mmCIF file of C-alpha atoms and ligand atoms in Angstrom:
data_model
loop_
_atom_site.group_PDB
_atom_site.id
_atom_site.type_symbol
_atom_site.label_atom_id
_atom_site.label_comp_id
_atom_site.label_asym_id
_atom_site.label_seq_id
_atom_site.Cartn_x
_atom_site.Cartn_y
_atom_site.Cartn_z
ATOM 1 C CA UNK A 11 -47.202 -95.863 -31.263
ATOM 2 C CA UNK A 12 -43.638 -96.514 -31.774
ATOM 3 C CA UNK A 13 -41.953 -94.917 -34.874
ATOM 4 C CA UNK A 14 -41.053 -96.650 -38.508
ATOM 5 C CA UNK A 15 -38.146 -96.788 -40.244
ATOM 6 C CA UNK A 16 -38.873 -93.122 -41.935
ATOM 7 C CA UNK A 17 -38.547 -91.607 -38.590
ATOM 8 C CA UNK A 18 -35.602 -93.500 -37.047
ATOM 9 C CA UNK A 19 -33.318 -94.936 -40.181
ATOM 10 C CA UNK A 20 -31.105 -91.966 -41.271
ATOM 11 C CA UNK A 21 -31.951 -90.394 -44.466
ATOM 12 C CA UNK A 22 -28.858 -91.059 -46.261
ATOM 13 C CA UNK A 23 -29.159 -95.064 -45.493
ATOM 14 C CA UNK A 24 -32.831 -95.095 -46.800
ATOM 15 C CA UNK A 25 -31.492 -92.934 -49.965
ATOM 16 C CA UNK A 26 -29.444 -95.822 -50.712
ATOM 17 C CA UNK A 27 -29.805 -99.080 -52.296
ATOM 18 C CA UNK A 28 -28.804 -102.135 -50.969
ATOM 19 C CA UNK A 29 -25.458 -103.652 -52.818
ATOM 20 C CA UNK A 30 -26.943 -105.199 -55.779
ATOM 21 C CA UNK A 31 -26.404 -109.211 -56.689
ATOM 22 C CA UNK A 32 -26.689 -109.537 -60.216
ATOM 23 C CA UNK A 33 -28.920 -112.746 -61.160
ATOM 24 C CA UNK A 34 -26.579 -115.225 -62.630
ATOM 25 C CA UNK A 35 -28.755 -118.614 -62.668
ATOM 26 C CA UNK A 36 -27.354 -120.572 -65.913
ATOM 27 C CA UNK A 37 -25.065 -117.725 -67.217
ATOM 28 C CA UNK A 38 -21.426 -117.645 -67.867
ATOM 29 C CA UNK A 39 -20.544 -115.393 -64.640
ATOM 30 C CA UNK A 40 -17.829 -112.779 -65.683
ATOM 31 C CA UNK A 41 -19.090 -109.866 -63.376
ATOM 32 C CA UNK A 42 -17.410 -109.990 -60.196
ATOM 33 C CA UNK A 43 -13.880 -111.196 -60.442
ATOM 34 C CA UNK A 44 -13.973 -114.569 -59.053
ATOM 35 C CA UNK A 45 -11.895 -117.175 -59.642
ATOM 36 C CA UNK A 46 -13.547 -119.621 -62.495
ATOM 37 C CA UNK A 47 -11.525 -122.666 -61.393
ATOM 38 C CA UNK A 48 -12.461 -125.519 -58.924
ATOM 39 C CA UNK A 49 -9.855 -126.957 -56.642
ATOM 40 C CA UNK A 50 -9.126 -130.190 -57.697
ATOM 41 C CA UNK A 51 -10.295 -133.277 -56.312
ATOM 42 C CA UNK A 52 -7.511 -134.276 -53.791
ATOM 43 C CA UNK A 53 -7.723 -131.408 -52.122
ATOM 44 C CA UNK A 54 -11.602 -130.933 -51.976
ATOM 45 C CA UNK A 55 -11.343 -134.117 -50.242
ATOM 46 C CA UNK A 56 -8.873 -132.940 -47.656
ATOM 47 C CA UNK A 57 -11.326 -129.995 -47.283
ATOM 48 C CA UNK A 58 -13.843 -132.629 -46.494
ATOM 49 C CA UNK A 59 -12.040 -134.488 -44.106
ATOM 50 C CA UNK A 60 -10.973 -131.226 -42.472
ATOM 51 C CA UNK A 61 -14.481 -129.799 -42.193
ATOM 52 C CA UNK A 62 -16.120 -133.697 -41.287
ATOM 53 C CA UNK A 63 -13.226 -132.696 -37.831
ATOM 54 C CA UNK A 64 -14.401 -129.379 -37.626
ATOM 55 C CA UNK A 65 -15.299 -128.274 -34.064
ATOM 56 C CA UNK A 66 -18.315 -126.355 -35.192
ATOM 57 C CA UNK A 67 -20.181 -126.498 -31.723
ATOM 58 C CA UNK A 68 -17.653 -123.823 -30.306
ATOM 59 C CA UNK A 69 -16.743 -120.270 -31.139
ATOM 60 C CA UNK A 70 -13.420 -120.058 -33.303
ATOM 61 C CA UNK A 71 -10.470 -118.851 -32.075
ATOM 62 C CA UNK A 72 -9.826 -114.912 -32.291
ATOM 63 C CA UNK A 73 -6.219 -115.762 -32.803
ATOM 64 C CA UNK A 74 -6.280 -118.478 -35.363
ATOM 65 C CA UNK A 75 -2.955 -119.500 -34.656
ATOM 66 C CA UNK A 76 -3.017 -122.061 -37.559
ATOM 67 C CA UNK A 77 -4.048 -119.979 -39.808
ATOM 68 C CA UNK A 78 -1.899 -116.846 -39.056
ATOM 69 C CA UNK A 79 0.967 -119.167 -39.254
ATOM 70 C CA UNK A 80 0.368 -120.584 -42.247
ATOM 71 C CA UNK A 81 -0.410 -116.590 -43.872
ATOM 72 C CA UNK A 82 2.755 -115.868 -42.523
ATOM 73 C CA UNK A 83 4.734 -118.687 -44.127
ATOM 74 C CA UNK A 84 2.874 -118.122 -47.286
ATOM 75 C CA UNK A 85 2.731 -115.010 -48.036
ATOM 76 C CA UNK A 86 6.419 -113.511 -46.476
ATOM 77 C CA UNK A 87 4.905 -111.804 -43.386
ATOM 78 C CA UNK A 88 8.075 -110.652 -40.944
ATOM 79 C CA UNK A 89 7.122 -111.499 -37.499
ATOM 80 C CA UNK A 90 7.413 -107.310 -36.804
ATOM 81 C CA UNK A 91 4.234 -106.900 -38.296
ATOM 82 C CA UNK A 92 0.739 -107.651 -37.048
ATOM 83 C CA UNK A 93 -2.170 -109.054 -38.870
ATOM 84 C CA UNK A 94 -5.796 -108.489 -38.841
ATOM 85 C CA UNK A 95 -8.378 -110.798 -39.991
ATOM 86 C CA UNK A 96 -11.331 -109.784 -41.735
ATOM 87 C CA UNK A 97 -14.706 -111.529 -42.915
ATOM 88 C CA UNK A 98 -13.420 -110.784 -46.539
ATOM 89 C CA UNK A 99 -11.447 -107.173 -47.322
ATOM 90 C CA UNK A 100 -14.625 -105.818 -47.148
ATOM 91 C CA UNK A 101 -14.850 -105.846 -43.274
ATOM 92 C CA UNK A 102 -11.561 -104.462 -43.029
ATOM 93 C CA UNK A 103 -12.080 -101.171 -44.891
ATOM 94 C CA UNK A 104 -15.125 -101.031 -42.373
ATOM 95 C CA UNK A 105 -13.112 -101.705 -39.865
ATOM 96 C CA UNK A 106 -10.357 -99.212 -40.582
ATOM 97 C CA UNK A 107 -12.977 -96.469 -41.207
ATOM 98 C CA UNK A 108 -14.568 -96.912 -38.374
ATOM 99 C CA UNK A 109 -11.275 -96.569 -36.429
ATOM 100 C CA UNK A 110 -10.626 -93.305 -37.175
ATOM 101 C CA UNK A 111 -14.119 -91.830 -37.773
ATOM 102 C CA UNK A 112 -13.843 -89.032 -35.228
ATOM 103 C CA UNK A 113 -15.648 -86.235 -36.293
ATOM 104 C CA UNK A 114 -14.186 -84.448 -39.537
ATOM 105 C CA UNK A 115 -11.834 -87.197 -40.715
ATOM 106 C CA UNK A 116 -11.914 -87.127 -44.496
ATOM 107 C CA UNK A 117 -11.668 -90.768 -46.027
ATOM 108 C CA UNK A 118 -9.573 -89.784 -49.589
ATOM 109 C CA UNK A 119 -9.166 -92.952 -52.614
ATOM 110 C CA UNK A 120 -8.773 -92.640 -56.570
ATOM 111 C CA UNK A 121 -11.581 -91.913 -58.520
ATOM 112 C CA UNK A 122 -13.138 -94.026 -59.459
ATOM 113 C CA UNK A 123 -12.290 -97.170 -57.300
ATOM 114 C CA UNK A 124 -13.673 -100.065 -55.265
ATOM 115 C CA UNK A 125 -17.132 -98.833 -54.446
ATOM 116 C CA UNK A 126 -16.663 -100.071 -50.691
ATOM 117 C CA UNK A 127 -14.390 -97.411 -49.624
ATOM 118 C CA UNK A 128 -17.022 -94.342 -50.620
ATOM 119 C CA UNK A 129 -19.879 -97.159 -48.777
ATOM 120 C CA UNK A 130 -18.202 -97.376 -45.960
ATOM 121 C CA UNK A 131 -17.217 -93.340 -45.516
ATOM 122 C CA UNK A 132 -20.645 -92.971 -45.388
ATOM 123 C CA UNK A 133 -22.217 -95.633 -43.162
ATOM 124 C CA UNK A 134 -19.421 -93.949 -40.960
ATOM 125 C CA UNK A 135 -20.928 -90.476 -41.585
ATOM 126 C CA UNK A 136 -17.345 -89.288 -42.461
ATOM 127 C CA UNK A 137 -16.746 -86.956 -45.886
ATOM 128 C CA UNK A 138 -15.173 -88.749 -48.993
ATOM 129 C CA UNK A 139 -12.615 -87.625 -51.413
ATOM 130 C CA UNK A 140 -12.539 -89.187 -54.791
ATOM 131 C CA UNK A 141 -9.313 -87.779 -56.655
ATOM 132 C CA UNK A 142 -9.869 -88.150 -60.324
ATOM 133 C CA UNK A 143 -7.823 -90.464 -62.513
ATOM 134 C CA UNK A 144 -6.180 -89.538 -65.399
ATOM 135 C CA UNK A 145 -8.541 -90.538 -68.780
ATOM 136 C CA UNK A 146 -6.322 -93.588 -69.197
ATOM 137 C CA UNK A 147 -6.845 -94.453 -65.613
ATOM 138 C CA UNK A 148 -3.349 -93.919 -64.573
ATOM 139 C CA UNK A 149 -2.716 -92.218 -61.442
ATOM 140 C CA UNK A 150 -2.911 -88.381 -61.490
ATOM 141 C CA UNK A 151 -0.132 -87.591 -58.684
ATOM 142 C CA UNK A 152 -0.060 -84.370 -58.836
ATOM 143 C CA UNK A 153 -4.048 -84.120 -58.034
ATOM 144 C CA UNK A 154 -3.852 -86.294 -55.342
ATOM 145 C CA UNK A 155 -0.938 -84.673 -53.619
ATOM 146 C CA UNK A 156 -2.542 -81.813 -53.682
ATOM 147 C CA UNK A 157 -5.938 -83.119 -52.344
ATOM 148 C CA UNK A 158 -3.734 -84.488 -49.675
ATOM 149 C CA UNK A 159 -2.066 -81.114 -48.579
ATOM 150 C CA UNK A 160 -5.848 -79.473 -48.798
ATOM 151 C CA UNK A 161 -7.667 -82.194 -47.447
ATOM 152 C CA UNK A 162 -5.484 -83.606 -44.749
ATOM 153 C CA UNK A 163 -6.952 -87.371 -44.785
ATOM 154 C CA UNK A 164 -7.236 -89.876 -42.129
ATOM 155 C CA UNK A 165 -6.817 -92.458 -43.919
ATOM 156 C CA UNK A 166 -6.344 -92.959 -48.081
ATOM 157 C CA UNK A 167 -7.329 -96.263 -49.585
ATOM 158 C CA UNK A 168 -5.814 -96.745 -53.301
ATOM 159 C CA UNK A 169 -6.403 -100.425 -54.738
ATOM 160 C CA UNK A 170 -3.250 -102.013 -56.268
ATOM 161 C CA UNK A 171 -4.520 -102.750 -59.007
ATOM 162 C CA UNK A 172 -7.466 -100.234 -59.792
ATOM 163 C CA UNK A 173 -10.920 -101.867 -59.146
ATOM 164 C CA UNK A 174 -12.753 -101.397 -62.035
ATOM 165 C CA UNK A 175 -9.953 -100.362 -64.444
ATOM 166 C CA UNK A 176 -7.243 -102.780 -63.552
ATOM 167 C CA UNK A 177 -4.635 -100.295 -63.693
ATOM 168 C CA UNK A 178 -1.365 -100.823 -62.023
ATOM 169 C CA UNK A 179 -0.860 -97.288 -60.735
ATOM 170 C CA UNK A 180 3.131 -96.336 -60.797
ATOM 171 C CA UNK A 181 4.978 -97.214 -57.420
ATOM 172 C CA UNK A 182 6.957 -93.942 -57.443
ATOM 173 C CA UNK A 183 3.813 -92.062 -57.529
ATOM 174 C CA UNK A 184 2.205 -94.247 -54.602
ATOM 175 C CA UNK A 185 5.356 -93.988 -52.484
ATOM 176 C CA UNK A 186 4.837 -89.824 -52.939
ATOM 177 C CA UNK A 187 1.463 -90.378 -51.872
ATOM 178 C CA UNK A 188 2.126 -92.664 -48.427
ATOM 179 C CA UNK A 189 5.268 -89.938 -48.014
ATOM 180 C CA UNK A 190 2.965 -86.917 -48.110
ATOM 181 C CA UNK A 191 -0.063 -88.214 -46.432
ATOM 182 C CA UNK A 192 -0.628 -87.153 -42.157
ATOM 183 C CA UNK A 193 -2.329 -90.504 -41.573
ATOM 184 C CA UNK A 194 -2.625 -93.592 -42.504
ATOM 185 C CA UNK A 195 -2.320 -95.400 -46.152
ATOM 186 C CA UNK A 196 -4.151 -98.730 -46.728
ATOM 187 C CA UNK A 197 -2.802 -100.492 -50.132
ATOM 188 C CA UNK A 198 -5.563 -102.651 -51.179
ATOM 189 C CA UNK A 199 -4.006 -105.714 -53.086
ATOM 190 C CA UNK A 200 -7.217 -107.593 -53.599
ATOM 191 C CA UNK A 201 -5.604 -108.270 -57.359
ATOM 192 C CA UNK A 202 -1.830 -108.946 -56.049
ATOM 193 C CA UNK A 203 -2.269 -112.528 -57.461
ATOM 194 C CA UNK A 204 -2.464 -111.222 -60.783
ATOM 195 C CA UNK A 205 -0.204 -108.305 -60.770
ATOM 196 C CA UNK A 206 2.355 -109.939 -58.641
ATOM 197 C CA UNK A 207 3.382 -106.835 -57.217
ATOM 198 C CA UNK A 208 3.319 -105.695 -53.756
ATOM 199 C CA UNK A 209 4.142 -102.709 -51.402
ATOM 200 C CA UNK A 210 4.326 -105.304 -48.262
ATOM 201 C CA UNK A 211 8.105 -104.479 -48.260
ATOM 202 C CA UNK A 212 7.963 -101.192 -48.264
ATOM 203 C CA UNK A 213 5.994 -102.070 -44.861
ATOM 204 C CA UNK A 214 9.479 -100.841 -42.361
ATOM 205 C CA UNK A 215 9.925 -97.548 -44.855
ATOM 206 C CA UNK A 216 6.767 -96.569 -44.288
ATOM 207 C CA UNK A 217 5.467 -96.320 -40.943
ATOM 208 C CA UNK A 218 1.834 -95.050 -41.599
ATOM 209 C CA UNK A 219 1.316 -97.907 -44.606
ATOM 210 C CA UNK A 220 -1.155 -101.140 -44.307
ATOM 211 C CA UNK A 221 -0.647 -103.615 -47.032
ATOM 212 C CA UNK A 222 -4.531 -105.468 -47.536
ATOM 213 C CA UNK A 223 -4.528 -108.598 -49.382
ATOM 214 C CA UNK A 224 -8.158 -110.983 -49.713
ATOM 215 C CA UNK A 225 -8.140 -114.844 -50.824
ATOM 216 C CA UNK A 226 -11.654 -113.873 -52.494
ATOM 217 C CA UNK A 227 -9.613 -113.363 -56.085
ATOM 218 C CA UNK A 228 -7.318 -116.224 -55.448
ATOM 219 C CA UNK A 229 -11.014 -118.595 -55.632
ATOM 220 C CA UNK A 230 -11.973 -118.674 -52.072
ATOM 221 C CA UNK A 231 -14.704 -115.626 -52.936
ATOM 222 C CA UNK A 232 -17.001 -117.953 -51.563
ATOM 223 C CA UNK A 233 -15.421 -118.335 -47.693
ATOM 224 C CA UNK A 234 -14.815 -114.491 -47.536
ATOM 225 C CA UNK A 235 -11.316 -113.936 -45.891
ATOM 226 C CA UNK A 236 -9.196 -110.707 -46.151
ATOM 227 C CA UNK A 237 -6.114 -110.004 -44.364
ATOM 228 C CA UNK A 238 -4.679 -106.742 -43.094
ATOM 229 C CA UNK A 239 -0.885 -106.257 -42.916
ATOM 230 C CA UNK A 240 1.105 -103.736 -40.937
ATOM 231 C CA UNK A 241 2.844 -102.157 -37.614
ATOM 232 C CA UNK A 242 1.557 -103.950 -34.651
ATOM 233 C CA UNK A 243 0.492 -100.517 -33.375
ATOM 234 C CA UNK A 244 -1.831 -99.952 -35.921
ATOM 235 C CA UNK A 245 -3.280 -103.740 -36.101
ATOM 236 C CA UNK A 246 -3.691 -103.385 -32.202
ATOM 237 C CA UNK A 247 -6.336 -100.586 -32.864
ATOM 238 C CA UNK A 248 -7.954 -102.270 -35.266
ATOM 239 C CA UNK A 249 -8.435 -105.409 -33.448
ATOM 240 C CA UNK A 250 -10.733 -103.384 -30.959
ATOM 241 C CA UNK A 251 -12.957 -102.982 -33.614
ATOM 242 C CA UNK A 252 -13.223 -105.925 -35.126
ATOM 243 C CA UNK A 253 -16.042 -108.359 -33.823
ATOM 244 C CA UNK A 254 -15.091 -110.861 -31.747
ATOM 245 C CA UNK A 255 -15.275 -114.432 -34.135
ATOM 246 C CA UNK A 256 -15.673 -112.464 -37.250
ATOM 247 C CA UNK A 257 -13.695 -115.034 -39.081
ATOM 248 C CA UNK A 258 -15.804 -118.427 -38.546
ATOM 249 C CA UNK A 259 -14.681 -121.802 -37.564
ATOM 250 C CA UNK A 260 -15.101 -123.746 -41.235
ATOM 251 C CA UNK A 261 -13.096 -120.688 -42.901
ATOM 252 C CA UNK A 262 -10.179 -120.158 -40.760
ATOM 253 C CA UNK A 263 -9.977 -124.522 -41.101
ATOM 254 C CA UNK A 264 -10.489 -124.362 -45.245
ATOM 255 C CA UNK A 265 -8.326 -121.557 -45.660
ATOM 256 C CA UNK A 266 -5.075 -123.113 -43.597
ATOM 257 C CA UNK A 267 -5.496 -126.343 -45.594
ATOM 258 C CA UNK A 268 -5.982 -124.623 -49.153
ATOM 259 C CA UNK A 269 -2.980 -122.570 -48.434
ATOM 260 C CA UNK A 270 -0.802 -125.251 -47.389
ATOM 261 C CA UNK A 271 -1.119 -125.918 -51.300
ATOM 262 C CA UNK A 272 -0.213 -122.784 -52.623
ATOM 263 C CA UNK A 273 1.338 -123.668 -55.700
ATOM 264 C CA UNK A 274 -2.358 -125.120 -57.013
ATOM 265 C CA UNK A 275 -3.861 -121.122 -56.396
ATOM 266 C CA UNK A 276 -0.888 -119.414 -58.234
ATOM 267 C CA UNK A 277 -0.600 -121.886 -61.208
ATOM 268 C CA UNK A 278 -4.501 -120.959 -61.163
ATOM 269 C CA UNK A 279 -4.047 -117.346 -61.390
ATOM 270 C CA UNK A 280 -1.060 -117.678 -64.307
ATOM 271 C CA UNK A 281 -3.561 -119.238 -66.291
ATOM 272 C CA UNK A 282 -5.787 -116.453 -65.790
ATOM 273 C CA UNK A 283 -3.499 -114.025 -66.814
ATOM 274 C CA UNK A 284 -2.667 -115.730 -69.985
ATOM 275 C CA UNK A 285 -5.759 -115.975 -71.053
ATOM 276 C CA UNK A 286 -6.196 -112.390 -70.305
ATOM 277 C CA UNK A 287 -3.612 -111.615 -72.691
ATOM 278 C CA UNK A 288 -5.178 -113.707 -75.259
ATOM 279 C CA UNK A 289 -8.553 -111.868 -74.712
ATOM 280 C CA UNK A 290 -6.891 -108.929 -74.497
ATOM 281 C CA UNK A 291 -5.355 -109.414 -77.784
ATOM 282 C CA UNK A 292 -8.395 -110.651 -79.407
ATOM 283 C CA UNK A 293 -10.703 -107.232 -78.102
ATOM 284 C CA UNK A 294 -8.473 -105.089 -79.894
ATOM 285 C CA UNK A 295 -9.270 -106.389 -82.882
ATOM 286 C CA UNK A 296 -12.691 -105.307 -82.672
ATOM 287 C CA UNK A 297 -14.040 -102.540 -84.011
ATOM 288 C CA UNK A 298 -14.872 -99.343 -82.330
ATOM 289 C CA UNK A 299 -13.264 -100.645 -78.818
ATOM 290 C CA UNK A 300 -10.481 -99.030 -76.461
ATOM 291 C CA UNK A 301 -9.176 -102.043 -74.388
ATOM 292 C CA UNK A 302 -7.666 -100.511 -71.296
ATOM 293 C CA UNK A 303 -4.514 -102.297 -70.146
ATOM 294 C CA UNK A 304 -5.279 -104.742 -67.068
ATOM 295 C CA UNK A 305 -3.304 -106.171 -64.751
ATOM 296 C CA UNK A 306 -5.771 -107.915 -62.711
ATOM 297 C CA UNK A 307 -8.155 -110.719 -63.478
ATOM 298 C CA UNK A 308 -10.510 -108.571 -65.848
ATOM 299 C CA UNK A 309 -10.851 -106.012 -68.476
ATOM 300 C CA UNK A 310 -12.134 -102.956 -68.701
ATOM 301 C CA UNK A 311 -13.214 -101.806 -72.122
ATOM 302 C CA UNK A 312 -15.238 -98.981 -73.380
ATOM 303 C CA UNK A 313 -17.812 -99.506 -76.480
ATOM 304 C CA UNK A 314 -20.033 -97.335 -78.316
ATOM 305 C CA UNK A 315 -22.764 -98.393 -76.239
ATOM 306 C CA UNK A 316 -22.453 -99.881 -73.175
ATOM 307 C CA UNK A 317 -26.102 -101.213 -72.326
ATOM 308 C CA UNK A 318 -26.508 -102.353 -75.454
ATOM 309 C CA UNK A 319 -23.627 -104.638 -75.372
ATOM 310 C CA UNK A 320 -24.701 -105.345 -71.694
ATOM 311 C CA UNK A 321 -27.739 -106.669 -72.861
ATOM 312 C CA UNK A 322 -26.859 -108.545 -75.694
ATOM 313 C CA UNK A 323 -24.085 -110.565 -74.333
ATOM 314 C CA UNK A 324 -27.022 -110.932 -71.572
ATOM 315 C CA UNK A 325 -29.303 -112.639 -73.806
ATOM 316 C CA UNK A 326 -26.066 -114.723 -75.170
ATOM 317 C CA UNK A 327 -26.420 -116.435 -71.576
ATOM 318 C CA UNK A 328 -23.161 -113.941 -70.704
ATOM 319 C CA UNK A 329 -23.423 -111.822 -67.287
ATOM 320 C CA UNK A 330 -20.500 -109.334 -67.299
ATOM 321 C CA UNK A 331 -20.748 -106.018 -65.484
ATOM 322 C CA UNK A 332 -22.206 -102.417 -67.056
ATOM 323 C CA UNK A 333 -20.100 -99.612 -65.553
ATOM 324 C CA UNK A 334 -22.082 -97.290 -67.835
ATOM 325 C CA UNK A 335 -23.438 -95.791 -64.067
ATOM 326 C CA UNK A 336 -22.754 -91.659 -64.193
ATOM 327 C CA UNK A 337 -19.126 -92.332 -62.977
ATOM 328 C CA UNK A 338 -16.961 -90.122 -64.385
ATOM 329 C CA UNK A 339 -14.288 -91.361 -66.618
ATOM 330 C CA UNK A 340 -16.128 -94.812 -66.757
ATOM 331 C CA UNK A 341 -18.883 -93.712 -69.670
ATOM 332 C CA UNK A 342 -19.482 -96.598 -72.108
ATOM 333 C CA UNK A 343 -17.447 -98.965 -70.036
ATOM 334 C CA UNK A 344 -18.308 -102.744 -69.156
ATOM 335 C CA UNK A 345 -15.729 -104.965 -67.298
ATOM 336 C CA UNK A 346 -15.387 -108.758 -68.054
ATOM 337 C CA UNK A 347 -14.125 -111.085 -65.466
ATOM 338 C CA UNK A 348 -11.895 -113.697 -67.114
ATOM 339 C CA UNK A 349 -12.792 -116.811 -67.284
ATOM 340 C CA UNK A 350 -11.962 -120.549 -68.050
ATOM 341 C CA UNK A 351 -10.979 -120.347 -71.801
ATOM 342 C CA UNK A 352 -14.353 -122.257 -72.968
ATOM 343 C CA UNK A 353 -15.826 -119.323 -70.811
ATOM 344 C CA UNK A 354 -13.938 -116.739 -72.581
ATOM 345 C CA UNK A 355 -14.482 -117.826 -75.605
ATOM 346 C CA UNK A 356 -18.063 -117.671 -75.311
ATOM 347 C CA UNK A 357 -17.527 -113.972 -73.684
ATOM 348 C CA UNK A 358 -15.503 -113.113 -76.893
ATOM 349 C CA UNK A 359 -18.078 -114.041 -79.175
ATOM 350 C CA UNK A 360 -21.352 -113.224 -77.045
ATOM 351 C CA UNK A 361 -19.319 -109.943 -76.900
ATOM 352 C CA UNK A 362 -18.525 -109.540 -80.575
ATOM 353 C CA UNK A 363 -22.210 -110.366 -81.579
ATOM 354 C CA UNK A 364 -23.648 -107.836 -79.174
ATOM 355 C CA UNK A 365 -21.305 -104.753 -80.381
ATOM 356 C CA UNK A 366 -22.438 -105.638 -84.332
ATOM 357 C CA UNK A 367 -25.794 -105.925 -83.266
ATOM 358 C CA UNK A 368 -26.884 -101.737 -84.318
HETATM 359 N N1 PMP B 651 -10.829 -104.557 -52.779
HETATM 360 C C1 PMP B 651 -11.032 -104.519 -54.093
HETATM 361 C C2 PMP B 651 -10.209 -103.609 -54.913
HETATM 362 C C3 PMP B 651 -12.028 -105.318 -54.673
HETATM 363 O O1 PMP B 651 -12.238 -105.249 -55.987
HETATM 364 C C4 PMP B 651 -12.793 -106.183 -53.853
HETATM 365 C C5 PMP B 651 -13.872 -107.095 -54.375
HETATM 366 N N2 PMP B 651 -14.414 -106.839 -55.577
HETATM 367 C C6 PMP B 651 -12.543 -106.170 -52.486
HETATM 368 C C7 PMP B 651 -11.540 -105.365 -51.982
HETATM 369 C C8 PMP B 651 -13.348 -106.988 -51.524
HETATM 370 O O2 PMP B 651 -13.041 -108.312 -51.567
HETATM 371 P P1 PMP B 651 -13.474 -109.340 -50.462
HETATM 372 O O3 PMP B 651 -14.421 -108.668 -49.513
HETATM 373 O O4 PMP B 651 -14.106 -110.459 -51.198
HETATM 374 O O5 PMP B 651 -12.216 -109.747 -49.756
#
């Protein structure tokens, strides 16, 4: 008889849980950072046309020379640099772990930060360094220079902003950290849109530095495409790596065209961060609330108690996101995506009924 799953599946995988959806049927969604804003009708039409063209009978091209063009226009990429393509940012940090997982290498990020880069340590069987933030979620740079001497890490992932606190973490103390680390430095810039700052020059001072960027934020969650920028040395590796038509056919079409209309995304994203500020503003007047400073397209903010605010803004028809998990530094906290204002404005109320409720 030929052996189960308890007998052949590693014990850490079967340990885990798989990544958990929350059910968001008829809610307000405000738990995982997407975009709340449709594109508007001209251009889903061009989408149509283009996908009505699309040549979905064969395989897409590895190269996407459309595409990579058009990323390259967009988003200021020199022609010295190379640039991966990944099914979402999420493939990349596989990707890049998986590059150097030789046995030993120590995968080293903030503490806490986008749950993917511990995930994918481990799938890769490699040890993972969390260096604790400070309480306010800044950037502790002394700690993590010092895990860096002690820990010598392959490769260091730091998202720029902080996924979950939306911190902007101070460049001087980043550029200490890609200075002092032996290997490689990915900047994750999933929330770039919103922060509108970016390490991608700093690309030729920095010779072990990958800038990562995602359209997932931008509102194309929904085709998953992430985009890794740096020395064509280091993109050549990672290329090996990746699968062969990772990126599919409709995307690589959908993306192009959407991009070609830039200026419709980033007037998108300015209107999210206003009405961040606005929510922002409005948070702070409630009672018994920190509001942590965000520079991405949510908030974190910690309340007396978390679940119980989970729930009720839950049963307001409200999904936002309980970070109340055993983290440290994250006790008490719940993140809300921001959304359209009507959206918001429901959040802000479901949100102030739910922390009176005792
Ligand atoms: N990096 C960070 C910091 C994120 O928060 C996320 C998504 N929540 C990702 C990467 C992954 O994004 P995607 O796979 O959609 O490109």
């Amino acid at each position: 008889m030929s052996a189960g799953p308890e007998k052949i599946i590693r014990d850490d995988i079967r340990a885990l849980s798989a990544y958990h959806v929350q059910p968001a049927q008829g809610m307000v969604k405000l738990d995982a950072m997407e975009n709340p804003y449709r594109l508007p009708e001209p251009l889903r039409r061009e989408i149509g046309e283009v996908v009505a063209n699309a040549e979905i009978n064969r395989y897409p091209d590895p190269t996407a020379p459309a595409l990579m063009r058009r990323l390259r226009e967009v988003m200021g990429i020199g022609p010295e640099y190379g640039v991966l393509l990944g099914n979402g940012s999420d493939e990349i940090i596989h990707i890049i772990v998986q590059c150097v997982a030789r046995p030993g290498a120590v995968v080293l990020a903030p503490r806490p930060a986008f749950f993917m880069f511990s995930q994918y340590a481990q799938f890769a069987g490699l040890p993972y360094v969390g260096v604790l933030l400070n309480p306010d979620f800044t950037l502790d740079a002394g700690a993590f220079l010092r895990a860096i001497a002690e820990r010598r890490p392959a490769v260091v992932f730091i998202d720029y902003p902080n996924n979950p606190s939306g911190t902007l973490f101070s460049d001087q103390g980043i550029a200490r950290i890609i200075a002092a680390a032996p290997g490689l430095v990915v900047i994750d810039e999933a929330y770039n849109p919103f922060a509108r700052k970016t390490f991608m020059m700093r690309l030729a001072e920095f010779p072990n530095l990958v800038v990562m960027r995602t359209l997932s934020k931008l509102g194309l969650a929904g085709i998953r495409l992430g985009y890794a920028v740096g020395r064509p040395e280091w993109i050549r590796e990672f290329n090996k790596v990746r699968p062969p038509y990772n990126v599919n056919v409709l995307t690589l079409l959908v993306a192009e065209r959407v991009l070609a209309h830039y200026d419709v995304l980033d007037a998108q994203a300015r209107s999210i961060n206003a009405e961040r500020e606005r929510l922002d503003g409005e948070l702070r007047k409630l009672p018994g609330v920190t509001v942590f400073p965000s520079d991405a397209n949510f908030i974190l903010v910690r309340v007396p108690d978390a679940r119980r605010v989970f729930e009720g803004m839950r049963r307001r028809g409200v999904l936002i996101k309980n970070l109340h998990t055993g983290v440290p530094l994250l006790d008490h906290c719940v993140r809300l995506t921001i959304g359209t204002p009507e959206e918001n404005r429901r959040c802000l109320a479901a949100f102030a009924e739910a922390l009176a409720e005792g």
